[in-house]
mmCIF file of C-alpha atoms in Angstrom:
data_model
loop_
_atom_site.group_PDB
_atom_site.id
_atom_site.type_symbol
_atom_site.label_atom_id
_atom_site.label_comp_id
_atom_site.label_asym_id
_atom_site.label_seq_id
_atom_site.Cartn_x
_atom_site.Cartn_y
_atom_site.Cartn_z
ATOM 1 C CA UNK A 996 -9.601 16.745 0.655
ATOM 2 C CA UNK A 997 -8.022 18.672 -1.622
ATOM 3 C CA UNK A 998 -8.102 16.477 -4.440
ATOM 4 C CA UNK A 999 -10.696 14.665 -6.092
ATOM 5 C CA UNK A 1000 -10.197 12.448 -9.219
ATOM 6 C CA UNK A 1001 -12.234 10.268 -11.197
ATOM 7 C CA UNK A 1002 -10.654 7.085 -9.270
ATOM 8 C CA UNK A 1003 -11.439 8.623 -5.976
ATOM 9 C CA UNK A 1004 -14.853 9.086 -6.019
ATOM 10 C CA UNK A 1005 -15.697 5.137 -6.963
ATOM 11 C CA UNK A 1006 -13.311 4.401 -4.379
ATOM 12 C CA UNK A 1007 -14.804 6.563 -1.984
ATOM 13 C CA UNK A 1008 -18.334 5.380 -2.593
ATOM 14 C CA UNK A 1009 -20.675 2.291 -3.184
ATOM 15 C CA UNK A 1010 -17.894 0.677 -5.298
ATOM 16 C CA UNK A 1011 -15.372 0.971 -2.375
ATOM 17 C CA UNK A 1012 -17.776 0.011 -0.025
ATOM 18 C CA UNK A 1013 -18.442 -3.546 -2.020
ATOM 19 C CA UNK A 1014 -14.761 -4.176 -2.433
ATOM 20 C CA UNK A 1015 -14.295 -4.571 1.336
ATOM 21 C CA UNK A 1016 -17.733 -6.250 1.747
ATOM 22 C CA UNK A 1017 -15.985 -8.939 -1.139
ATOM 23 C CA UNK A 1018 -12.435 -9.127 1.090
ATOM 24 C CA UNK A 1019 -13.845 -9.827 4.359
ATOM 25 C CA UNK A 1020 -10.860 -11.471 5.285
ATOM 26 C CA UNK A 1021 -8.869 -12.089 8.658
ATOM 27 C CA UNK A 1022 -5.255 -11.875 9.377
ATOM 28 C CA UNK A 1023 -5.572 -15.272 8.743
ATOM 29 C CA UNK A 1024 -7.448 -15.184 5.614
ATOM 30 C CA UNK A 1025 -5.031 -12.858 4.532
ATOM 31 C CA UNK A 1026 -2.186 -15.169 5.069
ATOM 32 C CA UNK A 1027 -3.624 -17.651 3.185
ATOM 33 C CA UNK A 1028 -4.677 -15.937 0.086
ATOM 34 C CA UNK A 1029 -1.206 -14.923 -0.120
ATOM 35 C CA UNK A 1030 0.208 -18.325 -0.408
ATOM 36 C CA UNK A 1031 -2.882 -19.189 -2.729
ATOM 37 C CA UNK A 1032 -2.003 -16.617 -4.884
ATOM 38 C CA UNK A 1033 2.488 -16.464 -4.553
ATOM 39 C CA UNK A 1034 2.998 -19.674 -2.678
ATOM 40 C CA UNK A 1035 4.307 -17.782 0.357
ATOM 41 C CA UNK A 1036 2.197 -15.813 2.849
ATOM 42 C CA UNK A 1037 2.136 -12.042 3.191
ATOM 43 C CA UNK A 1038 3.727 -12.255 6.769
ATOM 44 C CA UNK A 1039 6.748 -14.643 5.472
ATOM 45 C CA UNK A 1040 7.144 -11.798 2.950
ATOM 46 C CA UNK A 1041 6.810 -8.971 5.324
ATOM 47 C CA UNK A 1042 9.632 -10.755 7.769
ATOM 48 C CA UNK A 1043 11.992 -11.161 4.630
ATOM 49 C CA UNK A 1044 11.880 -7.252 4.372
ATOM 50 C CA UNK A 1045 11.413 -6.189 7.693
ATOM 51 C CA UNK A 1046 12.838 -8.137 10.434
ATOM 52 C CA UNK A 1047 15.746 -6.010 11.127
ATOM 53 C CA UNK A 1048 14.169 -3.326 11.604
ATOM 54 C CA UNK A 1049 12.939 -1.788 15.299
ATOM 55 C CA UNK A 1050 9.808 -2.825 16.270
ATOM 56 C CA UNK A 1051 8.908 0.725 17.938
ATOM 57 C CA UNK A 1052 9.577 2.035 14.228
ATOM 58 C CA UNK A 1053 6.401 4.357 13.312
ATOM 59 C CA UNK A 1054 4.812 3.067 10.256
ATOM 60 C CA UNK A 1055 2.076 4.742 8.077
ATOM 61 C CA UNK A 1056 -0.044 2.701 5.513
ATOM 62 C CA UNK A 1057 -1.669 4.802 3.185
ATOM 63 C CA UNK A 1058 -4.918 3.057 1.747
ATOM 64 C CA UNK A 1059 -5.453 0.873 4.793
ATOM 65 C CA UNK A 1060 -8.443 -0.050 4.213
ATOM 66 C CA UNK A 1061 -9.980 -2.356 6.909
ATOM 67 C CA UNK A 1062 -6.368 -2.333 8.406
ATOM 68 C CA UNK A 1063 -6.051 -6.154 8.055
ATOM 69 C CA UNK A 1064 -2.278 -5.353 6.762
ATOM 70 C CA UNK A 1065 -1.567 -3.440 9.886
ATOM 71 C CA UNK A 1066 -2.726 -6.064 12.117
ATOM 72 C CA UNK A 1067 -0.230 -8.550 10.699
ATOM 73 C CA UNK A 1068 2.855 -6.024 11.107
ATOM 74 C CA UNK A 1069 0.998 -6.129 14.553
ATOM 75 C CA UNK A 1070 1.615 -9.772 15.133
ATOM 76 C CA UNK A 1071 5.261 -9.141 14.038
ATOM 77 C CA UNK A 1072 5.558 -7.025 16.927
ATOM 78 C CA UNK A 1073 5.106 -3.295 15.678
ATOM 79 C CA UNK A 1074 3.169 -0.848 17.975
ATOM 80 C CA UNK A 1075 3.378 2.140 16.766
ATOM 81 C CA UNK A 1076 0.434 1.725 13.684
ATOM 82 C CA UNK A 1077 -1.359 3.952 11.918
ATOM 83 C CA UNK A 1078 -3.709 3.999 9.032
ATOM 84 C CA UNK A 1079 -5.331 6.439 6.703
ATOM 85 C CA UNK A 1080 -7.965 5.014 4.224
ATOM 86 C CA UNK A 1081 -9.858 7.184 1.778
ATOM 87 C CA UNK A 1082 -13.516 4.952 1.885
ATOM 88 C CA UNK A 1083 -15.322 5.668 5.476
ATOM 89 C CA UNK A 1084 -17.043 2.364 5.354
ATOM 90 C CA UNK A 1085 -13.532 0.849 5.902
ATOM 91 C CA UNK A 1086 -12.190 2.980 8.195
ATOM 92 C CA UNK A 1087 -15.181 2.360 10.630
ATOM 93 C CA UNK A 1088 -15.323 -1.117 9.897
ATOM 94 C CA UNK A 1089 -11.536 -1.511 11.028
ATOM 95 C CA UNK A 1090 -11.953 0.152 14.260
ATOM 96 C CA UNK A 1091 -14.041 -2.205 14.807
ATOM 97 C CA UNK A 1092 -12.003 -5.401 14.120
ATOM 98 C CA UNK A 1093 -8.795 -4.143 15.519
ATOM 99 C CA UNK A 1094 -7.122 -2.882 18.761
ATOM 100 C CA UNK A 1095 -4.429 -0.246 19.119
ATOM 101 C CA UNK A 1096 -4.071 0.966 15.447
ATOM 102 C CA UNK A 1097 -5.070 4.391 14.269
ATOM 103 C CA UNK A 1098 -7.409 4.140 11.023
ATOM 104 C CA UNK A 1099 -8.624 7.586 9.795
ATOM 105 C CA UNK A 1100 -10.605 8.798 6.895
ATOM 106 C CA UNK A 1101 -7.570 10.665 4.430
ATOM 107 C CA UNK A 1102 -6.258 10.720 1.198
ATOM 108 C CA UNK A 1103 -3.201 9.605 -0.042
ATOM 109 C CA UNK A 1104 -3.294 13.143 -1.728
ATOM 110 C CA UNK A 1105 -3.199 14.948 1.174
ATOM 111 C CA UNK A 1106 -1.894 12.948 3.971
ATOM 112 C CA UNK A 1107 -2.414 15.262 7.124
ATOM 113 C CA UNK A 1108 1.135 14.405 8.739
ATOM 114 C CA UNK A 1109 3.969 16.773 8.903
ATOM 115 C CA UNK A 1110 7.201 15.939 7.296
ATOM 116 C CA UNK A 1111 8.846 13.163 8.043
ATOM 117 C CA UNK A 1112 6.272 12.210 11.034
ATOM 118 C CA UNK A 1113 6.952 8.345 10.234
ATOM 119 C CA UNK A 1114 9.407 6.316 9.794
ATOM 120 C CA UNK A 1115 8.274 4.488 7.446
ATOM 121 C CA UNK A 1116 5.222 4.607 5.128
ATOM 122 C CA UNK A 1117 3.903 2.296 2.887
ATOM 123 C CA UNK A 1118 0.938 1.132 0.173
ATOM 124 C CA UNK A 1119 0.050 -2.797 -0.801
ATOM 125 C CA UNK A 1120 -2.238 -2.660 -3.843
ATOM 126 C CA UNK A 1121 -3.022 0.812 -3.438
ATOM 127 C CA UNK A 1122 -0.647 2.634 -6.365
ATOM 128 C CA UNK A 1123 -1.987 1.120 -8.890
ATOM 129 C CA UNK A 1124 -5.309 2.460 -8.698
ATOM 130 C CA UNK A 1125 -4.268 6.312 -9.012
ATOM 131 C CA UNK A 1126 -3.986 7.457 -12.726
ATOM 132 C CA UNK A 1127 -0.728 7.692 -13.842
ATOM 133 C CA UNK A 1128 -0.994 11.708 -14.214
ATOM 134 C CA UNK A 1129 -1.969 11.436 -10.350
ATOM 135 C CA UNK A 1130 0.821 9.191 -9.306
ATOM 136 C CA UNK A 1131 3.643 12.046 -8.519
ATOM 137 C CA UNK A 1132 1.046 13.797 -6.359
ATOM 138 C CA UNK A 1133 0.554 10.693 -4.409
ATOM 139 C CA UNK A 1134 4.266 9.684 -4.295
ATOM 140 C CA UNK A 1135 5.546 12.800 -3.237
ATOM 141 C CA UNK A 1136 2.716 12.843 -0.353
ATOM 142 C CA UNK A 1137 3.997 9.602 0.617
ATOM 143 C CA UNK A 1138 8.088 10.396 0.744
ATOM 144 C CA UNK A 1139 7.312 13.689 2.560
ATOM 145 C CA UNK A 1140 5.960 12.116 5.293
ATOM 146 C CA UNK A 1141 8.461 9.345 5.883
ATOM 147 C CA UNK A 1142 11.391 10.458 7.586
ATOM 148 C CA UNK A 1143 13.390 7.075 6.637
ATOM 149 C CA UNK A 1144 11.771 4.255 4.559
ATOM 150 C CA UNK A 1145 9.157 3.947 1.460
ATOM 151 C CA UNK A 1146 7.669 0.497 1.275
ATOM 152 C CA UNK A 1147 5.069 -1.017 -1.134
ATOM 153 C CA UNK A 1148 4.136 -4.110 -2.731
ATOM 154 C CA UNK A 1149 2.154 -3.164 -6.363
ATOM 155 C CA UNK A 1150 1.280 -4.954 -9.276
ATOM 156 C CA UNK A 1151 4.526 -5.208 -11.726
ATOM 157 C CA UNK A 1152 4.842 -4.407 -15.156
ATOM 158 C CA UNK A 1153 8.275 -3.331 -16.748
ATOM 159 C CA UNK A 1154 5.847 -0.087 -17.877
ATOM 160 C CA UNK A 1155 2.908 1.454 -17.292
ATOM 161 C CA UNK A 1156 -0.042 -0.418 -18.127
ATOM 162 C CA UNK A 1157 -3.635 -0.581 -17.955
ATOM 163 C CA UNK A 1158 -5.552 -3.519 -17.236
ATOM 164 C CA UNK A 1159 -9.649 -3.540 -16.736
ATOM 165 C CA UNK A 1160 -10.738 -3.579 -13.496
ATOM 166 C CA UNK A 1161 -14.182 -5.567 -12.246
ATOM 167 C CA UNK A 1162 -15.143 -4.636 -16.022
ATOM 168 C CA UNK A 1163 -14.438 -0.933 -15.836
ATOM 169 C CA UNK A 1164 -11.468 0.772 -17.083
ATOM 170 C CA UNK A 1165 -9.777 3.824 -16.180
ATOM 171 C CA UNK A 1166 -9.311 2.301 -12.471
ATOM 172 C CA UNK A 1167 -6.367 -0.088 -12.736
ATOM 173 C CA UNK A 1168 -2.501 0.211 -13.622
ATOM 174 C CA UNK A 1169 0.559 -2.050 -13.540
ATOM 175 C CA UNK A 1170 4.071 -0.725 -13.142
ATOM 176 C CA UNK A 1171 7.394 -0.298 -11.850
ATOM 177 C CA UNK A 1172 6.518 1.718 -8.759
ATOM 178 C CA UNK A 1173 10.059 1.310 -7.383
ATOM 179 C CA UNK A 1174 11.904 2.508 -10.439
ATOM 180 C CA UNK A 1175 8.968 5.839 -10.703
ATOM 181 C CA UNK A 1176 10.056 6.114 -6.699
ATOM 182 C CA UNK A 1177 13.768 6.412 -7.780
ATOM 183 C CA UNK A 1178 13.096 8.449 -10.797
ATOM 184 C CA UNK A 1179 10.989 11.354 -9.010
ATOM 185 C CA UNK A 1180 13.112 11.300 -6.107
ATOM 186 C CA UNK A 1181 17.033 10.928 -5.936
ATOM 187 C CA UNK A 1182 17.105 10.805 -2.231
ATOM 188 C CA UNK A 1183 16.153 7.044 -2.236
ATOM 189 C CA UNK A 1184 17.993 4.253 -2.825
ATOM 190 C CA UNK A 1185 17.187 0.579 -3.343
ATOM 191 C CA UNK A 1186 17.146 -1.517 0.466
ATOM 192 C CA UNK A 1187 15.912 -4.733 -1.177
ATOM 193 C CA UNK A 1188 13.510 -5.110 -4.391
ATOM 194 C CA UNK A 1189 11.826 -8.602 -4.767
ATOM 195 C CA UNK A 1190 9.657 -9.609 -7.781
ATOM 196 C CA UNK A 1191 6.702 -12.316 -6.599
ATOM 197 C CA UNK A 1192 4.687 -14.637 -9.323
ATOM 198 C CA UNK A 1193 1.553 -15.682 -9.427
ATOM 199 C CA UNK A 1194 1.333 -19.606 -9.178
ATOM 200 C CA UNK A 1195 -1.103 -19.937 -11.357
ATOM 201 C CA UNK A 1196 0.002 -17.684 -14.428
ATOM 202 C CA UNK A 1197 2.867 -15.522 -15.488
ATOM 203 C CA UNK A 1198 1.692 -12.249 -13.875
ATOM 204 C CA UNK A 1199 3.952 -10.676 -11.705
ATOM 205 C CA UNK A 1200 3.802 -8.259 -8.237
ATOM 206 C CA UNK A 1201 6.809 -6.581 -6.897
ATOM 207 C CA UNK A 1202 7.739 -5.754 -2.836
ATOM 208 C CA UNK A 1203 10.637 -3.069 -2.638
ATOM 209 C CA UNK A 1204 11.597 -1.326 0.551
ATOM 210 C CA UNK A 1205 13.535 1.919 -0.716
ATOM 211 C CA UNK A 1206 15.415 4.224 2.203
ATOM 212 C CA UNK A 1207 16.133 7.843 2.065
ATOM 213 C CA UNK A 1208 20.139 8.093 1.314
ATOM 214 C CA UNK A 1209 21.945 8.693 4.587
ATOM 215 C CA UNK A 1210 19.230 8.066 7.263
#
């Protein structure tokens, strides 16, 4: 990797490891903490931005982690599935809970795709753990590798802000990750943008599904 920050190596080590040991969750589970958390479940939300598109679209998620996001675009019907995931406890522990997705050991830094490989790439919860310095890095990873779509959903905030994290700091940001998207680069445009709140406070996470202009 040719990149190694502060962020990466908790991520990449005992810390990581215990966050997927705490989120031991099914596609199910998954479902469900959704609608705990917004009300509505993450595949209702992933068929309000995705179900026109083709299901033999190739699709990236960068931070996949145990790969329990790609499974439920697998349920939708997409094949084509492929995951890169900086901690090697998750990657090996999603190979062995899922069938016909890809999950390597990468980072977001330096995805190891040439450009425009996928059609569409995406994060969930995955931006706002990379320092704000680091985020154009990432990003521009990211939008070199999709040939058509950048997806995400992040935690919102109309600007960057840091929030602690498990008791740490230096490991957490919310943010308008569309609007630094559109900012950095002018090739994208808006598809749909949809702010989600919490039902049990005022905090806020945003899903936006941006395109590259003309594709």
């Amino acid at each position: 990797m040719s990149k190694q920050t502060d962020q990466m190596k908790h991520w990449s080590g005992d810390f990581g490891k215990q966050y997927t040991q705490r989120n031991d969750l099914t596609p199910a589970g998954m479902d469900q903490l959704y609608r705990d958390h917004y009300g509505l479940s993450r595949s209702e939300l992933n068929r309000e931005f995705l179900d026109r598109l083709p299901r033999d679209l190739r699709i990236l998620e960068v931070g996949s982690n145990v790969g329990l996001q790609l499974a439920l675009l697998q349920r939708a019907g997409f094949a084509d599935l492929t995951g890169i995931e900086l901690q090697w406890y998750g990657v090996e522990e999603g190979k062995k809970n899922t069938r016909g997705i890809n999950l390597m050991q990468g980072s977001a830094f330096d995805l190891p795709f040439r450009d425009g490989w996928f059609d569409l790439v995406f994060t969930s919860g995955v931006l706002i753990h990379i320092h704000p310095h680091d985020l154009p890095a990432a990003m521009s990873e990211i939008v070199r590798c999709s040939r058509r779509y950048v997806w995400g959903m992040e935690y919102y905030a109309p600007e960057h802000t840091e929030i602690p994290y498990r008791g740490e700091s230096n490991l957490m940001w919310k943010g308008d990750f569309a609007r630094l998207y559109l900012e950095r680069f002018p090739e994208l445009e808006v598809v749909t943008r949809k702010r989600v709140k919490y039902t049990a406070n005022d905090n806020e996470d945003e899903m936006f599904l941006l395109r590259k202009k003309g594709t």
